[in-house]
Short mmCIF file of C-alpha atoms and ligand atoms in Angstrom, two decimals:
data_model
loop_
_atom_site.label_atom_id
_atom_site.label_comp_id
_atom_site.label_asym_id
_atom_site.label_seq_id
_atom_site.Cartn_x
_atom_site.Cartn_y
_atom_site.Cartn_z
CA UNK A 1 175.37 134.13 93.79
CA UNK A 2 176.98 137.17 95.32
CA UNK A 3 173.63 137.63 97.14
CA UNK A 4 174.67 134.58 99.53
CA UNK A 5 176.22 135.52 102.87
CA UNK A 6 178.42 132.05 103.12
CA UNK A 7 177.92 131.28 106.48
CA UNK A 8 179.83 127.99 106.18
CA UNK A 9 182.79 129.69 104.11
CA UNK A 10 183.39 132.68 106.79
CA UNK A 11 183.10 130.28 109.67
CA UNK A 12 185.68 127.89 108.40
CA UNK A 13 187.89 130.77 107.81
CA UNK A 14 187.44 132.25 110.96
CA UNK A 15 187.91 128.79 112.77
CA UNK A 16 191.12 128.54 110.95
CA UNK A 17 192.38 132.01 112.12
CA UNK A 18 191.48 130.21 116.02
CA UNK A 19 193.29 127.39 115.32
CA UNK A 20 196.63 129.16 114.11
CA UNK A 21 195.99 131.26 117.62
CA UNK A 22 195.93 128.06 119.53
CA UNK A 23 199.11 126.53 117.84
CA UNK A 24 200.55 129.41 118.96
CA UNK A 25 199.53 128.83 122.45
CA UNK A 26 200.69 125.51 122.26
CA UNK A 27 204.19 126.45 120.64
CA UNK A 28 205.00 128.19 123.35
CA UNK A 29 203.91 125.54 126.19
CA UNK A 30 201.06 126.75 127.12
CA UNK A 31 197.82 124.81 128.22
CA UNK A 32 195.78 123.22 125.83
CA UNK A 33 191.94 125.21 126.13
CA UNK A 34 189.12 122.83 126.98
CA UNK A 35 185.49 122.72 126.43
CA UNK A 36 183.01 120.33 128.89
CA UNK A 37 179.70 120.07 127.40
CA UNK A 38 176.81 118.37 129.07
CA UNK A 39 173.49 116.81 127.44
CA UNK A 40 170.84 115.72 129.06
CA UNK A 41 168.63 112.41 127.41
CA UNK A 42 168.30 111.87 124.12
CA UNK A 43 166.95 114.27 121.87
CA UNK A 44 168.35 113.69 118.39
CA UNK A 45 168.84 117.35 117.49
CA UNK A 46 170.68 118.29 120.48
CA UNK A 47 172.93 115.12 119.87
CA UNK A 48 173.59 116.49 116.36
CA UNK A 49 174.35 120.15 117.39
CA UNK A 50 177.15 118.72 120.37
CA UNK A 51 178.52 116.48 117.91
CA UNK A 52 179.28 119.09 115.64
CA UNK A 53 180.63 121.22 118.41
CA UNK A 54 182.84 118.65 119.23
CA UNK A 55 184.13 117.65 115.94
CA UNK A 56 185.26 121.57 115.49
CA UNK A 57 187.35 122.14 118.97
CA UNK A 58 188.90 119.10 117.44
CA UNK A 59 189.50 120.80 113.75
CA UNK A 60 191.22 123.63 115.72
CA UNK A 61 192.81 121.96 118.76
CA UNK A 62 190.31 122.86 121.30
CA UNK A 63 190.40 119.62 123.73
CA UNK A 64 186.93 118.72 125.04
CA UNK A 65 185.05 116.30 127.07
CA UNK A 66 180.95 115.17 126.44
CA UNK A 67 179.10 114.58 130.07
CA UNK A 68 175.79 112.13 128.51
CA UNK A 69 173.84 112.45 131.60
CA UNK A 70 170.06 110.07 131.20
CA UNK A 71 166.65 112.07 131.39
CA UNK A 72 166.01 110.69 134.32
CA UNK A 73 168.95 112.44 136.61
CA UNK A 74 167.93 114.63 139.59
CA UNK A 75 168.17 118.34 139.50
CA UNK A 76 170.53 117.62 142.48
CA UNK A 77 172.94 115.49 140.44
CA UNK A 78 173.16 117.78 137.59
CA UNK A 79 173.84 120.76 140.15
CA UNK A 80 176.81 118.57 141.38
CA UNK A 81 178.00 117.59 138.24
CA UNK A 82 178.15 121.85 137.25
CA UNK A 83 179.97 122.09 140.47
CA UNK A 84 182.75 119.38 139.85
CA UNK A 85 182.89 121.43 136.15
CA UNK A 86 183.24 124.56 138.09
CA UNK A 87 186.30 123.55 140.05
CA UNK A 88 188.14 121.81 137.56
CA UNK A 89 191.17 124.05 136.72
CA UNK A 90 191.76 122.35 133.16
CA UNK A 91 187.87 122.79 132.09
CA UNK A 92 187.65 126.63 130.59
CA UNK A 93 183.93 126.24 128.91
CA UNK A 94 181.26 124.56 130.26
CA UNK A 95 177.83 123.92 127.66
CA UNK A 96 174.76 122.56 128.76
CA UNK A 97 172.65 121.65 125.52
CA UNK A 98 169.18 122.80 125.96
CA UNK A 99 166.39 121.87 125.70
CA UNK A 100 166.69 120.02 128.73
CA UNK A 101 164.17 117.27 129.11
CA UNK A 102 160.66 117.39 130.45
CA UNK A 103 161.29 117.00 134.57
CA UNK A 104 164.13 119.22 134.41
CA UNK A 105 163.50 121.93 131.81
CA UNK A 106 161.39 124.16 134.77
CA UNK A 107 165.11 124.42 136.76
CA UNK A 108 166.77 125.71 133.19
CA UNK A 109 167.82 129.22 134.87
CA UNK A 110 168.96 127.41 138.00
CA UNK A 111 170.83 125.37 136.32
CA UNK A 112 172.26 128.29 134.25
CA UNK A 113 172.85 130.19 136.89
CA UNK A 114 175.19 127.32 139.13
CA UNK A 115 177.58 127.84 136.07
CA UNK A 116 180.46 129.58 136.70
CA UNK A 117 180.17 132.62 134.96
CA UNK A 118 183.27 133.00 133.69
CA UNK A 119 182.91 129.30 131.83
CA UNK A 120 179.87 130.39 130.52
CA UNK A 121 180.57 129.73 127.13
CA UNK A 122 177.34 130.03 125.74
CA UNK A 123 176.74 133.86 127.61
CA UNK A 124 173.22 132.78 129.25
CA UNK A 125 174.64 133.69 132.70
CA UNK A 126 172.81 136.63 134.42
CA UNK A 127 176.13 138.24 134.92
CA UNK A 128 176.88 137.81 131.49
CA UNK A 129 173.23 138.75 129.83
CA UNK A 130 174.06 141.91 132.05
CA UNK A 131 177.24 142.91 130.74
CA UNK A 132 175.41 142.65 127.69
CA UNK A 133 173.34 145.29 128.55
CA UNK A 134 176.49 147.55 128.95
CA UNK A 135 176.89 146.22 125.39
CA UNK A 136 179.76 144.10 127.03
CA UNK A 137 180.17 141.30 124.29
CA UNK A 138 182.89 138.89 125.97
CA UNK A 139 180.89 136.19 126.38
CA UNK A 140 177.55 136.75 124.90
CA UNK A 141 175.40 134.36 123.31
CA UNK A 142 176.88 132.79 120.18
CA UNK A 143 173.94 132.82 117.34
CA UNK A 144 173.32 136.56 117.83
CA UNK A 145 177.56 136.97 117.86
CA UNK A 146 177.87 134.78 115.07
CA UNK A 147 175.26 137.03 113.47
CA UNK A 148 176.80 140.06 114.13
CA UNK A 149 180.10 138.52 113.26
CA UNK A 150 178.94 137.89 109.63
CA UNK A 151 177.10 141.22 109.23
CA UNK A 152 180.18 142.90 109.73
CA UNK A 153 182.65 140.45 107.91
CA UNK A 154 179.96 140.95 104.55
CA UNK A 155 180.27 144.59 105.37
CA UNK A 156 177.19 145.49 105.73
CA UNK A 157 176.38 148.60 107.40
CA UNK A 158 173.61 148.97 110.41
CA UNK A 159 173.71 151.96 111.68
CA UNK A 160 170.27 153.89 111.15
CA UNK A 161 168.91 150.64 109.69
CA UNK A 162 165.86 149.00 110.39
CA UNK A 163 166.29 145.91 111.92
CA UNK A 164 163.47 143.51 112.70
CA UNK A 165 163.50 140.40 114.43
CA UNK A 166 161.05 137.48 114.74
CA UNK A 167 162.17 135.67 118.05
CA UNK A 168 162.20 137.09 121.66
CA UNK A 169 164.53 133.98 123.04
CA UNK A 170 167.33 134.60 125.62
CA UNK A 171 169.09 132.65 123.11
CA UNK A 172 168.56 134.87 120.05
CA UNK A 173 166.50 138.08 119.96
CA UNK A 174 166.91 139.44 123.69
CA UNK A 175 170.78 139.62 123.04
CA UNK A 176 170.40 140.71 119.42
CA UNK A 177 168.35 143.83 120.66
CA UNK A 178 171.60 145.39 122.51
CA UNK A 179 173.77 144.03 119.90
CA UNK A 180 172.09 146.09 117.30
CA UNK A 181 171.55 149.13 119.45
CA UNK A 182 175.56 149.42 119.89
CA UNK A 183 176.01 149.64 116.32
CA UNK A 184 173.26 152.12 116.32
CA UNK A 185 170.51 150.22 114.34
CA UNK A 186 166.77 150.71 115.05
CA UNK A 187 165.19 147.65 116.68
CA UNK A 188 162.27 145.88 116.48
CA UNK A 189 161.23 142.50 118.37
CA UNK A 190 157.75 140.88 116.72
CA UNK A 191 156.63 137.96 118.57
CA UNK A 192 153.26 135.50 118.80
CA UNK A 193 151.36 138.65 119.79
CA UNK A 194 152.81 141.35 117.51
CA UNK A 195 149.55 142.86 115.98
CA UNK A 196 149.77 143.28 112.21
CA UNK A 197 153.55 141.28 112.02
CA UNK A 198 153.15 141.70 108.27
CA UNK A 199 153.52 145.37 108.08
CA UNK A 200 156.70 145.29 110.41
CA UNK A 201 158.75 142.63 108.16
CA UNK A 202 157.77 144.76 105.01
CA UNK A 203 159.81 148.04 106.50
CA UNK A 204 162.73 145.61 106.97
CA UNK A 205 166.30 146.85 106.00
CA UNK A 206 167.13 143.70 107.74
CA UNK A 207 165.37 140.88 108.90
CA UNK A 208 166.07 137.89 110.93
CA UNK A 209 163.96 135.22 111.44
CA UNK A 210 163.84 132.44 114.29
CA UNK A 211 160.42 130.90 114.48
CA UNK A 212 160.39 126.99 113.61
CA UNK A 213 158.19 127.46 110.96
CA UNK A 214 159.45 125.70 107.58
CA UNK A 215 159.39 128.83 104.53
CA UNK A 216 157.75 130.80 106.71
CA UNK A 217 159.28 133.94 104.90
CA UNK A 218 158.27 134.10 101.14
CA UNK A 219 158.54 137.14 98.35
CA UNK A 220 155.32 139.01 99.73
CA UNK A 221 156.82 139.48 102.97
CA UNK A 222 160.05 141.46 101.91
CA UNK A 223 160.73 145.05 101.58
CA UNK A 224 162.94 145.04 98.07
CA UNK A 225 166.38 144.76 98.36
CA UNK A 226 166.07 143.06 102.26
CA UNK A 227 168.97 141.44 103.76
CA UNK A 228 167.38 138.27 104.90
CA UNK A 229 168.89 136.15 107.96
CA UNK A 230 167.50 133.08 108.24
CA UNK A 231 168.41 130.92 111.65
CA UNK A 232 165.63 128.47 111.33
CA UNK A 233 166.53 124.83 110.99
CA UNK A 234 163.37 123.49 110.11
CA UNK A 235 163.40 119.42 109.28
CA UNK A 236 161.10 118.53 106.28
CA UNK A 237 160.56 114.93 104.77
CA UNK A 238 164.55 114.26 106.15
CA UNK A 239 165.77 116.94 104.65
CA UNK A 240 166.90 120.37 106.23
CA UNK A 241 165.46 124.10 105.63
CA UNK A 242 165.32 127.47 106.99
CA UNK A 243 162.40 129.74 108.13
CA UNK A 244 162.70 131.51 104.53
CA UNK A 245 161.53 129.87 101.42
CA UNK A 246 165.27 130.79 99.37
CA UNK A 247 164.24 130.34 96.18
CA UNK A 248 161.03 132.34 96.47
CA UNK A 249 162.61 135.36 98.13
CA UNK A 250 166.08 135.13 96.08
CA UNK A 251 164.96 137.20 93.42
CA UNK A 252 163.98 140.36 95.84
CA UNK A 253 166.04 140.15 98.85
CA UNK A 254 169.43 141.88 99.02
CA UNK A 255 171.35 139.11 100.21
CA UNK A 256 170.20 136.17 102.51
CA UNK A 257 172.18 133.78 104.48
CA UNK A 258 171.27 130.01 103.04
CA UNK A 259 170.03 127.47 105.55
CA UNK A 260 171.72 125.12 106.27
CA UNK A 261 175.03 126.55 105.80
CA UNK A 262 174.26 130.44 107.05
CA UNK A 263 173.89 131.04 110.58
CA UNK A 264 174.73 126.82 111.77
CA UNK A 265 178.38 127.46 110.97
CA UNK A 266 178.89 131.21 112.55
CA UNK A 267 177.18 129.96 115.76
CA UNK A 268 179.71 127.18 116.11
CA UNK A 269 182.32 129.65 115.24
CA UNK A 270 181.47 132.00 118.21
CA UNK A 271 180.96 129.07 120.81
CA UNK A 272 184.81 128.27 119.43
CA UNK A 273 185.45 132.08 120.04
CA UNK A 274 184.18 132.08 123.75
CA UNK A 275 185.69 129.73 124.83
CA UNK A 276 188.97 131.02 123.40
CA UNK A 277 188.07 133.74 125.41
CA UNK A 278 186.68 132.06 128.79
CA UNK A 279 190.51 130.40 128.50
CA UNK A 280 192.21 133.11 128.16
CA UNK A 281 190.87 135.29 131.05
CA UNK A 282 190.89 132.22 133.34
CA UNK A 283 194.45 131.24 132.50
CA UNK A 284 195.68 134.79 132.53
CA UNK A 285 193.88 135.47 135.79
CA UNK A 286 196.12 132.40 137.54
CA UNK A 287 199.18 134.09 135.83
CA UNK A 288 198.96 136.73 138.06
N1 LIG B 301 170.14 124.76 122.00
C1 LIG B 301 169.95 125.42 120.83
N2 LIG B 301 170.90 126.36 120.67
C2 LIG B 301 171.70 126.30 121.75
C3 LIG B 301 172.86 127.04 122.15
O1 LIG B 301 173.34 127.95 121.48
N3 LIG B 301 173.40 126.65 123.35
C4 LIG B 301 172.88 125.67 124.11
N4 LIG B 301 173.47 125.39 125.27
N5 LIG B 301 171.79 124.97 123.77
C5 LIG B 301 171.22 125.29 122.59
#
């Protein structure tokens, strides 16, 4: 079992260091940080994923507020509603799930981009995605932090490595390329046209996968002795898996993050993180 990378143990440590951070806070009468998420319709995952947000700012005293907005709002009142978000003094993080639903989904960068940057909690802000390129990690995207934030926890070395990645996402591998590149790894990014994929995943020192594609990953795949990171969260007859078929690969892989219970956890963790962060440069800024 020491092959696991316990996604779910680290991040419920790590939560528990935030909340004894924000007791602090709040011992010594300070504001209480709050998170504003917004979702848009009613697609069952999303409504899953903010729950669980939600339930952990309350584990560690983070205060926060759900906006359910109806699929069929105008880009115009979803602007507004950002804006009202923007200027409110007590809201440090502001989420909007996505995917947003069909009608709205083609204005997903506008909408990104009418967040304040400094609330963006979830680092998709140009301003933010670009401070990422100066490997500026404040606020960057939380699966690729809470990646990196559990590579480094387990120890586990990257520089010189090679890393490949199966997912080209703003969400996932675009951040993850500069990321790895700070902690000197070698990079690669395979995608729907990558000729030959196969080859790439077998020179692997490390390789994460984010493709929707139930046990997509088996044995054949792997170089030996692989660290495997699996942020797939594939539904299958009602009952949750990863991109990587665990039990096949167990036996050759290094270590591998489980899924559920791997990368889920750590990505909730950073979101908790940023906006930690979003609060404290906002509150520290009206300080002055
Ligand atoms: N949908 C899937 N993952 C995410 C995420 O990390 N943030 C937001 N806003 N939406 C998502």
């Amino acid at each position: 079992m020491d092959k696991i990378l316990d996604g779910n143990k680290l991040a419920n440590e790590l939560n528990l260091e935030l909340k004894t951070k924000i007791d602090l806070l709040l011992a010594n009468n300070k504001k209480r940080p709050k998170l504003a998420t917004i979702l848009v319709g009613e697609n069952p995952a999303s409504k899953v994923y903010v729950n669980i947000k939600h339930k952990t700012c309350a584990n560690i005293g983070i205060s926060s507020i759900m906006i359910n907005l109806s699929a069929n709002i105008s880009k115009q009142e979803l602007l507004e509603k950002i804006d009202t978000l923007n200027r409110d003094n007590t809201i440090h993080g502001i989420l909007l799930q996505l995917p947003l639903p069909d009608g709205l989904s083609k204005y997903t960068s506008e909408f990104i981009e009418y967040i304040d940057p400094n609330k963006d909690v979830d680092g998709f802000h140009p301003i933010n995605r670009g401070k990422l390129f100066d490997y500026n990690e404040e606020l960057a995207a939380c699966t690729p932090k809470g990646i990196i934030t559990l590579l480094e926890s387990y120890k586990i070395d990257l520089k010189g490595k090679n890393v490949v990645i199966i997912n080209r996402s703003i969400l996932i591998g675009k951040p993850l390329i500069f990321m790895l590149l700070k902690r000197n790894a070698t990079v690669t990014i395979c995608h729907t046209s990558t000729i030959d994929i196969e080859s790439h995943m077998q020179k692997a020192d490390i390789l994460i996968v984010a493709v929707g594609r139930p046990k997509y990953i088996t044995k054949d795949k792997i170089k030996e002795g692989a660290i495997i990171i699996d942020v797939g969260t594939n539904r299958v007859d009602g009952k949750l898996c990863g991109d990587v078929d665990f039990d096949d690969v167990l036996d050759k892989c290094g270590k591998i993050t489980p899924s559920p219970g791997g990368i889920g956890p750590m990505t909730v963790h950073s979101l908790m993180q940023n906006t930690l962060i979003a609060y404290t440069n906002q509150e520290s800024h009206r300080l002055e």
